[in-house]
PDB file of C-alpha atoms in Angstrom:
ATOM      1  CA  UNK A1022     -58.708  78.127-152.289  1.00 71.00           C
ATOM      2  CA  UNK A1023     -60.738  79.844-149.585  1.00 87.00           C
ATOM      3  CA  UNK A1024     -60.620  78.454-146.070  1.00 86.00           C
ATOM      4  CA  UNK A1025     -63.512  78.611-143.639  1.00 89.00           C
ATOM      5  CA  UNK A1026     -63.136  80.391-140.302  1.00 89.00           C
ATOM      6  CA  UNK A1027     -63.047  76.999-138.609  1.00 90.00           C
ATOM      7  CA  UNK A1028     -60.234  75.724-140.849  1.00 89.00           C
ATOM      8  CA  UNK A1029     -58.182  78.871-140.234  1.00 90.00           C
ATOM      9  CA  UNK A1030     -58.751  78.549-136.502  1.00 89.00           C
ATOM     10  CA  UNK A1031     -57.635  74.897-136.603  1.00 88.00           C
ATOM     11  CA  UNK A1032     -54.442  75.865-138.439  1.00 89.00           C
ATOM     12  CA  UNK A1033     -53.671  78.631-135.934  1.00 88.00           C
ATOM     13  CA  UNK A1034     -54.298  76.459-132.873  1.00 87.00           C
ATOM     14  CA  UNK A1035     -52.791  73.263-134.297  1.00 90.00           C
ATOM     15  CA  UNK A1036     -55.762  71.073-133.457  1.00 91.00           C
ATOM     16  CA  UNK A1037     -57.858  69.431-136.134  1.00 92.00           C
ATOM     17  CA  UNK A1038     -61.314  68.351-134.955  1.00 91.00           C
ATOM     18  CA  UNK A1039     -62.292  66.033-137.813  1.00 90.00           C
ATOM     19  CA  UNK A1040     -59.012  64.129-138.098  1.00 93.00           C
ATOM     20  CA  UNK A1041     -58.353  64.287-134.314  1.00 95.00           C
ATOM     21  CA  UNK A1042     -54.775  65.526-134.673  1.00 95.00           C
ATOM     22  CA  UNK A1043     -52.930  67.867-132.324  1.00 95.00           C
ATOM     23  CA  UNK A1044     -49.701  69.771-132.944  1.00 94.00           C
ATOM     24  CA  UNK A1045     -47.470  69.144-129.910  1.00 96.00           C
ATOM     25  CA  UNK A1046     -44.423  71.076-128.681  1.00 95.00           C
ATOM     26  CA  UNK A1047     -41.968  69.078-130.810  1.00 92.00           C
ATOM     27  CA  UNK A1048     -43.642  70.430-133.993  1.00 93.00           C
ATOM     28  CA  UNK A1049     -45.245  67.145-134.998  1.00 95.00           C
ATOM     29  CA  UNK A1050     -48.818  65.885-134.893  1.00 96.00           C
ATOM     30  CA  UNK A1051     -50.280  63.155-132.726  1.00 97.00           C
ATOM     31  CA  UNK A1052     -53.609  61.372-133.098  1.00 96.00           C
ATOM     32  CA  UNK A1053     -55.502  62.292-129.930  1.00 96.00           C
ATOM     33  CA  UNK A1054     -57.689  59.189-130.239  1.00 96.00           C
ATOM     34  CA  UNK A1055     -54.604  57.196-129.113  1.00 97.00           C
ATOM     35  CA  UNK A1056     -54.075  59.213-125.908  1.00 97.00           C
ATOM     36  CA  UNK A1057     -54.101  56.977-122.843  1.00 98.00           C
ATOM     37  CA  UNK A1058     -52.911  59.300-120.113  1.00 97.00           C
ATOM     38  CA  UNK A1059     -52.218  62.937-119.290  1.00 97.00           C
ATOM     39  CA  UNK A1060     -49.320  63.696-116.942  1.00 97.00           C
ATOM     40  CA  UNK A1061     -47.446  66.678-115.567  1.00 97.00           C
ATOM     41  CA  UNK A1062     -44.302  67.532-113.626  1.00 97.00           C
ATOM     42  CA  UNK A1063     -45.085  69.014-110.231  1.00 96.00           C
ATOM     43  CA  UNK A1064     -42.259  71.314-109.126  1.00 96.00           C
ATOM     44  CA  UNK A1065     -43.613  72.835-105.927  1.00 92.00           C
ATOM     45  CA  UNK A1066     -46.662  73.515-103.789  1.00 89.00           C
ATOM     46  CA  UNK A1067     -47.575  76.352-101.467  1.00 87.00           C
ATOM     47  CA  UNK A1068     -49.597  75.997 -98.312  1.00 84.00           C
ATOM     48  CA  UNK A1069     -52.516  77.888 -96.889  1.00 79.00           C
ATOM     49  CA  UNK A1070     -51.388  80.696 -94.603  1.00 74.00           C
ATOM     50  CA  UNK A1071     -53.807  79.574 -91.901  1.00 74.00           C
ATOM     51  CA  UNK A1072     -51.911  76.379 -91.066  1.00 71.00           C
ATOM     52  CA  UNK A1073     -48.729  75.683 -89.165  1.00 73.00           C
ATOM     53  CA  UNK A1074     -46.796  73.114 -91.177  1.00 70.00           C
ATOM     54  CA  UNK A1075     -45.671  70.144 -89.111  1.00 73.00           C
ATOM     55  CA  UNK A1076     -42.839  68.328 -90.897  1.00 73.00           C
ATOM     56  CA  UNK A1077     -43.704  64.993 -89.222  1.00 78.00           C
ATOM     57  CA  UNK A1078     -47.377  64.881 -90.273  1.00 78.00           C
ATOM     58  CA  UNK A1079     -48.700  64.216 -93.770  1.00 81.00           C
ATOM     59  CA  UNK A1080     -49.872  67.150 -95.879  1.00 78.00           C
ATOM     60  CA  UNK A1081     -53.632  67.358 -96.290  1.00 80.00           C
ATOM     61  CA  UNK A1082     -54.915  68.309 -99.729  1.00 84.00           C
ATOM     62  CA  UNK A1083     -57.246  70.930 -98.241  1.00 83.00           C
ATOM     63  CA  UNK A1084     -54.189  72.778 -96.848  1.00 82.00           C
ATOM     64  CA  UNK A1085     -52.499  73.190-100.235  1.00 87.00           C
ATOM     65  CA  UNK A1086     -52.944  76.636-101.743  1.00 89.00           C
ATOM     66  CA  UNK A1087     -51.194  76.343-105.145  1.00 92.00           C
ATOM     67  CA  UNK A1088     -49.664  73.641-107.305  1.00 93.00           C
ATOM     68  CA  UNK A1089     -46.725  74.699-109.489  1.00 95.00           C
ATOM     69  CA  UNK A1090     -46.442  72.677-112.681  1.00 95.00           C
ATOM     70  CA  UNK A1091     -43.408  72.712-114.977  1.00 95.00           C
ATOM     71  CA  UNK A1092     -44.642  70.743-117.998  1.00 97.00           C
ATOM     72  CA  UNK A1093     -47.683  68.850-119.258  1.00 97.00           C
ATOM     73  CA  UNK A1094     -47.640  65.679-121.371  1.00 98.00           C
ATOM     74  CA  UNK A1095     -49.958  63.349-123.268  1.00 97.00           C
ATOM     75  CA  UNK A1096     -49.036  59.675-123.428  1.00 98.00           C
ATOM     76  CA  UNK A1097     -50.237  57.690-126.445  1.00 97.00           C
ATOM     77  CA  UNK A1098     -50.620  53.994-127.207  1.00 97.00           C
ATOM     78  CA  UNK A1099     -48.804  54.529-130.521  1.00 95.00           C
ATOM     79  CA  UNK A1100     -45.488  56.232-131.145  1.00 95.00           C
ATOM     80  CA  UNK A1101     -45.345  59.534-132.995  1.00 96.00           C
ATOM     81  CA  UNK A1102     -41.945  60.978-133.884  1.00 95.00           C
ATOM     82  CA  UNK A1103     -40.328  58.005-132.089  1.00 95.00           C
ATOM     83  CA  UNK A1104     -42.024  58.732-128.763  1.00 95.00           C
ATOM     84  CA  UNK A1105     -45.184  57.826-126.897  1.00 97.00           C
ATOM     85  CA  UNK A1106     -44.857  60.786-124.460  1.00 97.00           C
ATOM     86  CA  UNK A1107     -45.565  64.199-125.971  1.00 97.00           C
ATOM     87  CA  UNK A1108     -45.067  67.593-124.339  1.00 97.00           C
ATOM     88  CA  UNK A1109     -48.032  69.967-124.709  1.00 96.00           C
ATOM     89  CA  UNK A1110     -47.018  72.851-122.402  1.00 95.00           C
ATOM     90  CA  UNK A1111     -46.648  75.300-125.311  1.00 91.00           C
ATOM     91  CA  UNK A1112     -50.030  74.304-126.733  1.00 86.00           C
ATOM     92  CA  UNK A1113     -51.717  74.975-123.374  1.00 87.00           C
ATOM     93  CA  UNK A1114     -50.123  78.425-123.150  1.00 84.00           C
ATOM     94  CA  UNK A1115     -51.734  79.537-126.431  1.00 72.00           C
TER      95      UNK A1115
END
């Protein structure tokens, strides 16, 4: 059986457009039509060099230079592989 370029690309990336399935980091597929929320784990932030950080005042978003994220997740309304929270960090690194 010959596969089209699109089908080969879907197999390589782990995302299937027609069936709306995505291969997540746990090596199982989720139905992306059931995704309700995307979340991440924020590990650190760096500040603009032009400001003097005052520990007593709130941090303004415009003064943040970089956000450092550890992992990304999709949360679904249905469970897949006994979970409704699915790590996609590896998929995003592809």
